């Protein structure tokens, strides 16, 4: 059998699966960063930022699950160890951040990194004629571009 369960050529999916696993790793590190912002933010914007960070990490949980399930759909195995996440993530840990504006700057930086990485995933997926993966990450890009604009507006 040369095709996977959804009719795509198995040999063509290895690059897509690798890119998705790297993206999955970046999402996990970003999720942990956003949880840290939620827990540790202090200052005059505490109430609004605390709530916004919770909304974002809740959304990230769903996206992490969708990305992992896409890897499985394509016939791969999603990465699932923190050591793998640390090794394959394009996003670095952002520890001990308490100032609201610094949290938002870290959030914007992380979103920008995810957007760039997702554009690369989309290009590789389209090359492999994997429209499902391209559509999935393109939808995330649209949502995150708006968030970058909104959080940058907050920063002034």
N, CA and C of each residue as an Amber inpcrd file, in Angstrom:
protein
   468
   0.8520000  -1.1840000   0.0000000   0.0000000   0.0000000   0.0000000
   0.8970000   1.2470000   0.0000000   0.7290000   2.0670000  -1.0010000
   1.5750000   3.2530000  -1.1260000   0.8650000   4.5250000  -0.6860000
  -0.4190000   4.3990000  -0.3440000  -1.1490000   5.5760000   0.1330000
  -1.5390000   5.3790000   1.5950000  -1.7630000   6.4940000   2.2690000
  -2.2170000   6.4160000   3.6590000  -3.7370000   6.2860000   3.6880000
  -4.3180000   6.3390000   4.8650000  -5.7560000   6.1010000   5.0190000
  -6.6410000   7.1480000   4.3500000  -6.0770000   8.2900000   3.9800000
  -6.8950000   9.3090000   3.3050000  -6.4970000   9.4850000   1.8450000
  -5.7100000   8.5130000   1.3210000  -5.4160000   8.4780000  -0.1060000
  -4.2290000   9.2980000  -0.5600000  -3.4370000   9.8170000   0.3600000
  -2.2420000  10.5700000  -0.0170000  -1.0380000   9.6380000  -0.0400000
  -0.1220000   9.8900000  -0.9260000   1.0780000   9.0600000  -1.0480000
   1.8910000   9.1180000   0.2370000   2.1600000   7.9600000   0.8380000
   2.9090000   7.8880000   2.0950000   4.2690000   8.5530000   1.9850000
   4.9870000   8.3040000   0.8970000   6.3310000   8.8550000   0.7620000
   6.3030000  10.3850000   0.7060000   5.2370000  10.9600000   0.2060000
   5.1150000  12.4120000   0.1020000   4.7570000  13.0680000   1.4390000
   4.2920000  12.2860000   2.3960000   3.8120000  12.8420000   3.6590000
   4.9050000  12.9980000   4.7130000   6.0630000  12.4050000   4.5040000
   7.0970000  12.4640000   5.5500000   7.5170000  13.9010000   5.8560000
   7.6540000  14.7330000   4.8590000   8.0490000  16.1310000   5.0960000
   6.9360000  16.8900000   5.8100000   5.6930000  16.5980000   5.4470000
   4.5600000  17.2630000   6.1000000   4.4780000  16.8360000   7.5590000
   4.6340000  15.5530000   7.8100000   4.5870000  15.0390000   9.1850000
   5.7100000  15.6520000  10.0170000   6.9020000  15.7350000   9.4470000
   8.0230000  16.3440000  10.1770000   7.7350000  17.8050000  10.5120000
   7.2200000  18.5550000   9.5520000   6.8930000  19.9750000   9.7880000
   5.7820000  20.1070000  10.8320000   4.7870000  19.2260000  10.7650000
   3.7020000  19.2650000  11.7420000   4.2070000  18.9430000  13.1450000
   5.1110000  17.9890000  13.2630000   5.6650000  17.6640000  14.5760000
   6.5040000  18.8130000  15.1290000   7.2310000  19.5010000  14.2620000
   7.9600000  20.6910000  14.7080000   6.9800000  21.7680000  15.1760000
   5.9060000  21.9500000  14.4170000   4.8750000  22.9230000  14.7940000
   4.2150000  22.5240000  16.1100000   3.9360000  21.2550000  16.2740000
   3.3550000  20.7490000  17.5120000   4.2660000  21.0900000  18.6930000
   5.5460000  20.9400000  18.5060000   6.5240000  21.2750000  19.5490000
   6.4870000  22.7680000  19.8700000   6.4340000  23.5880000  18.8520000
   6.3720000  25.0370000  19.0630000   5.0970000  25.4320000  19.8000000
   3.9990000  24.8040000  19.4430000   2.7360000  25.0750000  20.1310000
   2.8260000  24.7270000  21.6100000   3.4480000  23.5950000  21.9190000
   3.5620000  23.1950000  23.3270000   4.3840000  24.1940000  24.1270000
   5.5120000  24.6230000  23.6080000   6.3480000  25.5890000  24.3300000
   5.6060000  26.9180000  24.4570000   4.9440000  27.3470000  23.3910000
   4.1810000  28.5940000  23.4540000   3.0500000  28.4760000  24.4730000
   2.3600000  27.3530000  24.4880000   1.2920000  27.1150000  25.4590000
   1.8230000  27.2750000  26.8800000   2.9650000  26.6720000  27.1570000
   3.5590000  26.7720000  28.4950000   3.9070000  28.2280000  28.8160000
   4.4320000  28.9500000  27.8410000   4.7290000  30.3720000  28.0490000
   3.4690000  31.1560000  28.3990000   2.4020000  30.9140000  27.6490000
   1.1510000  31.6520000  27.8780000   0.5620000  31.2920000  29.2450000
   0.6630000  30.0220000  29.6450000   0.2080000  29.6540000  30.9980000
   0.9960000  30.4310000  32.0430000   2.2920000  30.5540000  31.8370000
   3.1300000  31.3280000  32.7530000   2.7200000  32.7850000  32.8040000
   2.4070000  33.3740000  31.6530000   1.9350000  34.7690000  31.6390000
   0.6460000  34.8750000  32.4510000  -0.2550000  33.9280000  32.2410000
  -1.5460000  33.9210000  32.9370000  -1.3460000  33.8570000  34.4530000
  -0.4830000  32.9780000  34.8840000  -0.2690000  32.7990000  36.3230000
   0.4790000  33.9570000  36.9610000   1.4110000  34.5420000  36.2460000
   2.3740000  35.4530000  36.8650000   2.1800000  36.9300000  36.5710000
   1.2790000  37.2790000  35.6630000   1.1350000  38.6860000  35.3010000
   0.7380000  39.5210000  36.5200000   1.3240000  40.7050000  36.6020000
   1.0220000  41.6610000  37.6710000   0.8730000  43.0440000  37.0500000
   0.2810000  43.9370000  37.7850000   0.2220000  45.3140000  37.3220000
  -1.1840000  45.7840000  37.0240000  -1.2230000  46.9770000  36.4670000
  -2.5040000  47.6580000  36.2770000  -3.4620000  46.9450000  35.3280000
  -2.9520000  46.1320000  34.4270000  -3.8080000  45.4330000  33.4660000
  -4.0270000  43.9720000  33.8430000  -3.7840000  43.6520000  35.0990000
  -3.8760000  42.2570000  35.5400000  -5.1880000  41.6050000  35.1300000
  -6.3110000  42.2170000  35.4560000  -7.6050000  41.5690000  35.2440000
  -7.8740000  41.2830000  33.7710000  -7.6210000  42.2440000  32.9100000
  -7.8880000  42.0280000  31.4840000  -6.8990000  41.0410000  30.8740000
  -5.6130000  41.1530000  31.2210000  -4.6110000  40.2550000  30.6430000
  -4.7630000  38.8300000  31.1670000  -5.0250000  38.6860000  32.4400000
  -5.2170000  37.3600000  33.0300000  -6.3110000  36.6100000  32.2640000
  -7.4050000  37.2730000  31.9920000  -8.5170000  36.6650000  31.2610000
  -8.1330000  36.3750000  29.8060000  -7.4660000  37.3060000  29.1450000
  -7.0810000  37.1180000  27.7400000  -6.0890000  35.9680000  27.5910000
  -5.1430000  35.8630000  28.5270000  -4.1730000  34.7730000  28.4660000
  -4.8760000  33.4260000  28.6350000  -5.8800000  33.3700000  29.5020000
  -6.6300000  32.1280000  29.6810000  -7.3850000  31.7550000  28.4070000
  -7.9940000  32.7430000  27.7700000  -8.6850000  32.4790000  26.4990000
  -7.7140000  31.9100000  25.4720000  -6.5220000  32.4890000  25.4240000
  -5.5500000  32.0470000  24.4280000  -5.0480000  30.6430000  24.7330000
  -4.6700000  30.3480000  25.9730000  -4.1380000  29.0020000  26.2160000
  -5.2200000  27.9410000  26.0670000  -6.4710000  28.2770000  26.3060000
  -7.5640000  27.3330000  26.0710000  -7.6830000  27.0220000  24.5800000
  -7.5640000  28.0440000  23.7550000  -7.5830000  27.8680000  22.3010000
  -6.3760000  27.0530000  21.8320000  -5.2140000  27.3240000  22.4180000
  -4.0020000  26.5850000  22.0480000  -4.1350000  25.0950000  22.3560000
  -4.8180000  24.7620000  23.4650000  -5.0290000  23.3480000  23.8100000
  -5.7590000  22.6240000  22.6780000  -6.7840000  23.2600000  22.1390000
  -7.5550000  22.6520000  21.0530000  -6.7150000  22.5200000  19.7920000
  -5.9280000  23.5510000  19.5040000  -5.0920000  23.5160000  18.3030000
  -4.0010000  22.4460000  18.4220000  -3.4270000  22.2990000  19.6060000
  -2.4290000  21.2530000  19.8340000  -3.0440000  19.8910000  19.5220000
  -4.2440000  19.6540000  19.9960000  -4.9140000  18.3830000  19.7560000
  -5.1830000  18.1810000  18.2630000  -5.6290000  19.2210000  17.5770000
  -5.9010000  19.1120000  16.1420000  -4.6310000  18.8210000  15.3470000
  -3.5230000  19.4440000  15.7200000  -2.2670000  19.2040000  15.0180000
  -1.8120000  17.7660000  15.2320000  -1.8690000  17.2940000  16.4800000
  -1.4770000  15.9080000  16.7700000  -2.3650000  14.9250000  16.0150000
  -3.6530000  15.1950000  15.9630000  -4.5670000  14.3080000  15.2450000
  -4.3140000  14.3420000  13.7400000  -3.8660000  15.4810000  13.2280000
  -3.5260000  15.5560000  11.8030000  -2.2990000  14.6930000  11.5010000
  -1.3150000  14.7270000  12.3920000  -0.1390000  13.8620000  12.2330000
  -0.5910000  12.4020000  12.1660000  -1.4780000  12.0120000  13.0590000
  -1.9960000  10.6370000  13.0610000  -2.7660000  10.3270000  11.7800000
  -3.5650000  11.2630000  11.3300000  -4.3430000  11.0770000  10.1070000
  -3.4350000  10.8220000   8.9050000  -2.2750000  11.4870000   8.9040000
  -1.3290000  11.3290000   7.7940000  -0.4650000  10.0790000   7.9300000
  -0.6310000   9.3360000   9.0400000   0.1100000   8.0980000   9.2220000
   1.3700000   8.2420000  10.0580000   1.5310000   9.3780000  10.7100000
   2.7020000   9.6000000  11.5460000   2.3880000   9.4060000  13.0190000
   3.3900000   9.6490000  13.8480000   3.2510000   9.5990000  15.2970000
   3.5690000  10.9790000  15.8470000   2.6370000  11.5960000  16.5490000
   2.9180000  12.9300000  17.0950000   3.9600000  12.8590000  18.2060000
   4.8540000  13.8460000  18.2070000   5.7960000  13.9640000  19.3150000
   4.9960000  14.1810000  20.5920000   5.5000000  13.6380000  21.7130000
   4.7290000  13.7550000  22.9430000   5.5960000  13.8070000  24.1920000
   6.8800000  14.0770000  24.0310000   7.7810000  14.1950000  25.1770000
   8.3330000  15.6150000  25.2360000   8.4620000  16.1420000  26.4450000
   8.9790000  17.5070000  26.5900000  10.3630000  17.6510000  25.9950000
  11.1800000  16.6060000  26.0930000  12.5210000  16.6850000  25.5000000
  12.4310000  16.8530000  23.9880000  11.4540000  16.2040000  23.3610000
  11.2430000  16.3890000  21.9190000  10.7500000  17.8000000  21.6230000
   9.8360000  18.2900000  22.4480000   9.3200000  19.6390000  22.2330000
  10.4410000  20.6640000  22.3110000  11.2830000  20.5400000  23.3160000
  12.3890000  21.4870000  23.4880000  13.3530000  21.4290000  22.3040000
  13.5590000  20.2400000  21.7870000  14.5040000  20.0610000  20.6810000
  13.9540000  20.5820000  19.3600000  12.6530000  20.4610000  19.1360000
  12.0710000  20.7600000  17.8240000  11.3110000  22.0830000  17.7540000
  11.1430000  22.7610000  18.8550000  10.3770000  24.0140000  18.8800000
  11.1860000  25.1750000  18.3270000  10.5230000  26.0260000  17.5750000
  11.1500000  27.2720000  17.1220000  10.9870000  28.3720000  18.1760000
  10.1540000  28.1190000  19.1740000   9.8840000  29.0880000  20.2430000
  10.6620000  28.6640000  21.4780000  11.2620000  29.6140000  22.1300000
  12.0390000  29.3510000  23.3460000  11.1940000  29.6510000  24.5860000
  11.5840000  29.0340000  25.7010000  10.9140000  29.3260000  26.9640000
  11.0690000  30.8050000  27.3120000  10.0270000  31.3540000  27.9040000
  10.0410000  32.7440000  28.3670000   9.6610000  32.7000000  29.8360000
  10.6770000  32.5980000  30.6780000  10.4520000  32.3260000  32.0990000
  10.4580000  33.6000000  32.9350000   9.7110000  33.5110000  34.0490000
   9.7310000  34.5430000  35.0860000   9.4130000  35.9400000  34.5560000
   8.3610000  36.0150000  33.7680000   7.8960000  37.2990000  33.2320000
   6.6580000  37.6910000  34.0290000   6.6610000  38.8950000  34.5970000
   5.5700000  39.3430000  35.4730000   4.8980000  40.6150000  34.9690000
   5.6590000  41.4720000  34.3300000   5.1460000  42.7440000  33.8310000
   4.2020000  42.4810000  32.6570000   3.0140000  43.0720000  32.7240000
   1.9970000  42.8380000  31.7030000   2.4720000  43.1230000  30.2910000
   3.1460000  44.2460000  30.0960000   3.6110000  44.5890000  28.7450000
   4.6770000  43.6100000  28.2630000   5.5300000  43.1470000  29.1560000
   6.5370000  42.1620000  28.7610000   5.8810000  40.8310000  28.4060000
   4.8310000  40.4740000  29.1400000   4.0760000  39.2660000  28.8050000
   3.4880000  39.3870000  27.4010000   2.8930000  40.5330000  27.1090000
   2.2670000  40.7410000  25.7980000   3.3260000  40.7510000  24.6990000
   4.4740000  41.3380000  24.9670000   5.5530000  41.3130000  23.9640000
   5.9840000  39.8800000  23.6800000   6.1000000  39.0570000  24.7140000
   6.4380000  37.6520000  24.5260000   5.3640000  36.9150000  23.7580000
   4.1180000  37.2510000  24.0460000   2.9880000  36.6400000  23.3570000
   3.0150000  36.9940000  21.8710000   3.2340000  38.2640000  21.5530000
   3.2880000  38.6920000  20.1520000   4.4370000  37.9960000  19.4280000
   5.5790000  37.9380000  20.0610000   6.7370000  37.2740000  19.4560000
   6.4380000  35.8080000  19.1760000   5.8150000  35.1320000  20.1270000
   5.4470000  33.7290000  19.9360000   4.4450000  33.5430000  18.8110000
   3.4450000  34.4030000  18.7630000   2.4520000  34.3130000  17.6810000
   3.1060000  34.5430000  16.3240000   4.0070000  35.5080000  16.2430000
   4.6880000  35.7760000  14.9750000   5.5090000  34.5680000  14.5380000
   6.1370000  33.9000000  15.4860000   6.9210000  32.7080000  15.1730000
   5.9990000  31.5860000  14.6860000   4.8680000  31.3880000  15.3560000
   3.9130000  30.3670000  14.9160000   3.4060000  30.6630000  13.5090000
   3.0940000  31.9140000  13.2430000   2.5870000  32.2970000  11.9150000
   3.6060000  31.9380000  10.8440000   4.8550000  32.2990000  11.0700000
   5.9010000  31.9910000  10.0950000   6.0490000  30.4870000   9.8990000
   6.0590000  29.7510000  10.9870000   6.2090000  28.2990000  10.8980000
   5.0160000  27.6640000  10.1810000   3.8130000  28.1630000  10.4530000
   2.6170000  27.6200000   9.8130000   2.5950000  27.9190000   8.3230000
   3.1180000  29.0520000   7.9240000   3.2070000  29.3480000   6.4880000
   4.1180000  28.3360000   5.8000000   5.1880000  27.9310000   6.4790000
   6.0890000  26.9150000   5.9240000   5.3940000  25.5570000   5.8510000
   4.6370000  25.2080000   6.8900000   3.8800000  23.9540000   6.8850000
   2.8960000  23.9600000   5.7180000   2.2050000  25.0630000   5.5340000
   1.2230000  25.1710000   4.4620000   1.8680000  24.9670000   3.0970000
   3.0260000  25.5740000   2.8860000   3.7180000  25.4430000   1.5970000
   4.1240000  23.9920000   1.3350000   4.6560000  23.3240000   2.3420000
   5.0630000  21.9240000   2.1850000   3.8320000  21.0400000   1.9570000
   2.7600000  21.3330000   2.6720000   1.5300000  20.5540000   2.5060000
   0.9430000  20.7330000   1.1040000   0.9120000  21.9530000   0.6300000
   0.3790000  22.1870000  -0.7190000   1.2280000  21.4870000  -1.7730000
   2.5420000  21.4890000  -1.5780000   3.4380000  20.7990000  -2.5030000
   3.1340000  19.3000000  -2.5390000   2.7290000  18.7490000  -1.3940000
   2.3900000  17.3260000  -1.3030000   0.9170000  17.0620000  -1.6240000
   0.2070000  18.0800000  -2.0810000  -1.2210000  17.9870000  -2.4010000
  -2.0540000  17.5880000  -1.1950000  -1.6450000  18.0700000  -0.0310000
  -2.3360000  17.8060000   1.2320000  -3.1110000  19.0680000   1.6290000
  -4.2640000  19.2310000   1.0110000  -5.0670000  20.4300000   1.2330000
  -5.6030000  20.5090000   2.6540000  -5.8670000  19.3470000   3.2690000
  -6.3900000  19.3390000   4.6360000  -5.4350000  19.9970000   5.6220000
  -4.1500000  19.6530000   5.5370000  -3.1650000  20.2620000   6.4270000
  -3.0080000  21.7430000   6.1160000  -2.9220000  22.0720000   4.8320000
  -2.7740000  23.4880000   4.4420000  -3.9480000  24.3120000   4.9750000
  -5.1610000  23.8150000   4.8090000  -6.3380000  24.5430000   5.2920000
  -6.3170000  24.7070000   6.8080000  -5.9080000  23.6580000   7.5210000
  -5.8640000  23.7070000   8.9810000  -4.9480000  24.8260000   9.4530000
  -3.7210000  24.8340000   8.9710000  -2.7710000  25.8370000   9.4650000
  -3.0590000  27.2280000   8.9020000  -3.6310000  27.3000000   7.6970000
  -3.9920000  28.6120000   7.1460000  -5.0650000  29.2910000   7.9990000
  -6.0010000  28.4950000   8.5260000  -7.0300000  29.0450000   9.4240000
  -6.3880000  29.5910000  10.7020000  -5.4070000  28.8620000  11.2410000
  -4.7090000  29.3390000  12.4340000  -3.9940000  30.6540000  12.1480000
  -3.3700000  30.7520000  10.9780000  -2.6460000  31.9750000  10.6070000
  -3.6030000  33.1650000  10.5930000  -4.7610000  33.0020000   9.9940000
  -5.7330000  34.1020000   9.9410000  -6.1170000  34.5690000  11.3430000
  -6.3930000  33.6300000  12.2340000  -6.7680000  33.9880000  13.6050000
  -5.6210000  34.6820000  14.3270000  -4.4320000  34.1680000  14.1540000
  -3.2730000  34.6900000  14.8850000  -2.8040000  36.0370000  14.3500000
  -2.9660000  36.2670000  13.0620000  -2.6190000  37.5850000  12.5150000
  -3.4740000  38.6670000  13.1770000  -4.7440000  38.3710000  13.3890000
  -5.6210000  39.3260000  14.0600000  -5.1780000  39.5380000  15.5000000
  -4.8020000  38.4660000  16.1810000  -4.3250000  38.6050000  17.5630000
  -3.0540000  39.4470000  17.6390000  -2.1450000  39.2650000  16.6810000
  -0.9230000  40.0780000  16.6640000  -1.2860000  41.5550000  16.5320000
  -2.1970000  41.8620000  15.6560000  -2.6360000  43.2540000  15.4880000
  -3.2400000  43.7870000  16.7890000  -4.1050000  42.9990000  17.4160000
  -4.7840000  43.4520000  18.6260000  -3.8070000  43.6480000  19.7910000
  -2.9170000  42.6910000  19.9940000  -1.9480000  42.8210000  21.0920000
  -0.9440000  43.9370000  20.8240000  -0.5830000  44.1530000  19.5710000
   0.2860000  45.2960000  19.2620000  -0.4380000  46.6140000  19.4960000
  -1.7410000  46.6460000  19.2560000  -2.5190000  47.8520000  19.5610000
  -2.4920000  48.1200000  21.0670000  -2.5720000  47.0680000  21.8660000
  -2.4810000  47.2110000  23.3110000  -1.1290000  47.8140000  23.7110000
  -0.0690000  47.3360000  23.0500000   1.2780000  47.8290000  23.3660000
   1.4960000  49.2810000  22.9020000   0.6490000  49.7260000  21.9650000
   0.7720000  51.1050000  21.4960000   1.7770000  51.2110000  20.3950000
